[in-house]
PDB file of C-alpha atoms in Angstrom:
ATOM      1  CA  UNK A   1     106.456 107.064  98.519  1.00  0.00           C
ATOM      2  CA  UNK A   2     105.702 103.399  99.028  1.00  0.00           C
ATOM      3  CA  UNK A   3     102.289 102.359  97.744  1.00  0.00           C
ATOM      4  CA  UNK A   4     101.258 100.917 101.132  1.00  0.00           C
ATOM      5  CA  UNK A   5     101.881 104.197 102.995  1.00  0.00           C
ATOM      6  CA  UNK A   6      99.136 106.793 102.890  1.00  0.00           C
ATOM      7  CA  UNK A   7      99.738 110.518 102.453  1.00  0.00           C
ATOM      8  CA  UNK A   8      99.384 110.958 106.229  1.00  0.00           C
ATOM      9  CA  UNK A   9     102.008 108.328 107.011  1.00  0.00           C
ATOM     10  CA  UNK A  10      99.658 105.511 107.923  1.00  0.00           C
ATOM     11  CA  UNK A  11     101.097 102.136 107.000  1.00  0.00           C
ATOM     12  CA  UNK A  12      98.029 100.706 105.330  1.00  0.00           C
ATOM     13  CA  UNK A  13      99.024  97.068 105.726  1.00  0.00           C
ATOM     14  CA  UNK A  14      99.023  97.377 109.539  1.00  0.00           C
ATOM     15  CA  UNK A  15      95.707  99.229 109.763  1.00  0.00           C
ATOM     16  CA  UNK A  16      92.796  97.243 111.176  1.00  0.00           C
ATOM     17  CA  UNK A  17      90.625  98.402 108.225  1.00  0.00           C
ATOM     18  CA  UNK A  18      92.991  97.446 105.413  1.00  0.00           C
ATOM     19  CA  UNK A  19      91.664  94.713 103.165  1.00  0.00           C
ATOM     20  CA  UNK A  20      88.291  94.772 104.905  1.00  0.00           C
ATOM     21  CA  UNK A  21      86.715  98.230 104.743  1.00  0.00           C
ATOM     22  CA  UNK A  22      89.561  99.919 102.895  1.00  0.00           C
ATOM     23  CA  UNK A  23      92.147  99.203 100.220  1.00  0.00           C
ATOM     24  CA  UNK A  24      94.279 102.185 101.144  1.00  0.00           C
ATOM     25  CA  UNK A  25      94.114 105.884 100.379  1.00  0.00           C
ATOM     26  CA  UNK A  26      96.434 105.667  97.405  1.00  0.00           C
ATOM     27  CA  UNK A  27      94.334 103.044  95.618  1.00  0.00           C
ATOM     28  CA  UNK A  28      91.064 104.973  96.002  1.00  0.00           C
ATOM     29  CA  UNK A  29      92.486 108.507  95.797  1.00  0.00           C
ATOM     30  CA  UNK A  30      91.457 109.211  99.380  1.00  0.00           C
ATOM     31  CA  UNK A  31      87.812 108.203  98.936  1.00  0.00           C
ATOM     32  CA  UNK A  32      87.916 105.890 101.925  1.00  0.00           C
ATOM     33  CA  UNK A  33      84.933 104.481 103.803  1.00  0.00           C
ATOM     34  CA  UNK A  34      85.104 107.060 106.594  1.00  0.00           C
ATOM     35  CA  UNK A  35      85.098 110.084 104.255  1.00  0.00           C
ATOM     36  CA  UNK A  36      81.814 111.663 103.152  1.00  0.00           C
ATOM     37  CA  UNK A  37      80.419 109.626 100.248  1.00  0.00           C
ATOM     38  CA  UNK A  38      82.075 110.500  96.960  1.00  0.00           C
ATOM     39  CA  UNK A  39      84.620 112.778  98.619  1.00  0.00           C
ATOM     40  CA  UNK A  40      88.228 112.272  99.592  1.00  0.00           C
ATOM     41  CA  UNK A  41      89.421 112.151 103.183  1.00  0.00           C
ATOM     42  CA  UNK A  42      90.124 115.756 104.291  1.00  0.00           C
ATOM     43  CA  UNK A  43      93.806 114.938 104.860  1.00  0.00           C
ATOM     44  CA  UNK A  44      94.189 113.409 101.396  1.00  0.00           C
ATOM     45  CA  UNK A  45      92.241 116.261  99.810  1.00  0.00           C
ATOM     46  CA  UNK A  46      94.428 118.872 101.480  1.00  0.00           C
ATOM     47  CA  UNK A  47      97.799 117.347 100.669  1.00  0.00           C
ATOM     48  CA  UNK A  48      97.128 115.979  97.170  1.00  0.00           C
ATOM     49  CA  UNK A  49      94.393 118.190  95.720  1.00  0.00           C
ATOM     50  CA  UNK A  50      94.856 121.554  97.422  1.00  0.00           C
ATOM     51  CA  UNK A  51      98.595 121.691  98.145  1.00  0.00           C
ATOM     52  CA  UNK A  52      99.704 119.305  95.348  1.00  0.00           C
ATOM     53  CA  UNK A  53     102.228 117.583  97.621  1.00  0.00           C
ATOM     54  CA  UNK A  54     103.177 113.903  97.707  1.00  0.00           C
ATOM     55  CA  UNK A  55     102.474 113.527 101.428  1.00  0.00           C
ATOM     56  CA  UNK A  56     101.998 115.457 104.657  1.00  0.00           C
ATOM     57  CA  UNK A  57     105.716 115.201 105.388  1.00  0.00           C
ATOM     58  CA  UNK A  58     106.321 117.833 102.703  1.00  0.00           C
ATOM     59  CA  UNK A  59     104.079 120.287 104.559  1.00  0.00           C
ATOM     60  CA  UNK A  60     105.489 122.486 107.298  1.00  0.00           C
ATOM     61  CA  UNK A  61     102.329 122.104 109.390  1.00  0.00           C
ATOM     62  CA  UNK A  62     102.409 118.359 110.058  1.00  0.00           C
ATOM     63  CA  UNK A  63     100.605 117.274 112.197  1.00  0.00           C
ATOM     64  CA  UNK A  64      97.945 119.893 111.555  1.00  0.00           C
ATOM     65  CA  UNK A  65      94.420 120.689 112.691  1.00  0.00           C
ATOM     66  CA  UNK A  66      92.974 118.412 110.006  1.00  0.00           C
ATOM     67  CA  UNK A  67      94.767 115.440 111.596  1.00  0.00           C
ATOM     68  CA  UNK A  68      93.147 116.225 114.928  1.00  0.00           C
ATOM     69  CA  UNK A  69      89.733 116.914 113.362  1.00  0.00           C
ATOM     70  CA  UNK A  70      89.773 113.496 111.639  1.00  0.00           C
ATOM     71  CA  UNK A  71      90.888 111.560 114.710  1.00  0.00           C
ATOM     72  CA  UNK A  72      89.666 107.974 114.901  1.00  0.00           C
ATOM     73  CA  UNK A  73      87.264 107.992 117.875  1.00  0.00           C
ATOM     74  CA  UNK A  74      88.309 104.478 118.897  1.00  0.00           C
ATOM     75  CA  UNK A  75      91.688 105.834 120.075  1.00  0.00           C
ATOM     76  CA  UNK A  76      92.276 107.043 123.604  1.00  0.00           C
ATOM     77  CA  UNK A  77      94.293 110.256 123.932  1.00  0.00           C
ATOM     78  CA  UNK A  78      97.477 108.260 124.522  1.00  0.00           C
ATOM     79  CA  UNK A  79      96.795 105.915 121.601  1.00  0.00           C
ATOM     80  CA  UNK A  80      96.062 108.846 119.301  1.00  0.00           C
ATOM     81  CA  UNK A  81      99.233 110.690 120.309  1.00  0.00           C
ATOM     82  CA  UNK A  82     101.259 107.503 119.756  1.00  0.00           C
ATOM     83  CA  UNK A  83      99.607 107.018 116.354  1.00  0.00           C
ATOM     84  CA  UNK A  84     100.402 110.604 115.310  1.00  0.00           C
ATOM     85  CA  UNK A  85     104.038 110.245 116.436  1.00  0.00           C
ATOM     86  CA  UNK A  86     104.366 106.972 114.484  1.00  0.00           C
ATOM     87  CA  UNK A  87     102.906 108.515 111.317  1.00  0.00           C
ATOM     88  CA  UNK A  88     105.159 111.579 111.544  1.00  0.00           C
ATOM     89  CA  UNK A  89     108.162 109.265 111.940  1.00  0.00           C
ATOM     90  CA  UNK A  90     107.140 107.263 108.860  1.00  0.00           C
ATOM     91  CA  UNK A  91     106.838 110.489 106.859  1.00  0.00           C
ATOM     92  CA  UNK A  92     110.300 111.606 107.974  1.00  0.00           C
ATOM     93  CA  UNK A  93     111.744 108.317 106.704  1.00  0.00           C
ATOM     94  CA  UNK A  94     110.200 108.734 103.245  1.00  0.00           C
TER      95      UNK A  94
END
């Protein structure tokens, strides 16, 4: 998997947080600013630590409940659905 693509299919270099609040999930092992302090993002924790997969695309449940539970509140329903579809597509291409 490319270094600039997170385990959930987010292209880090196009994220509004990248380089400001975040250096990408891969570089900090999922311990991103929006995760509880000292803990990995629930998506990262699930795929890398619990399931020992390379990314969510290897899981038969993508997108799963964790994706919806960790939704960025700035997204409208349409924006969120578009974001999920884009991330799933990126994972399929990996």
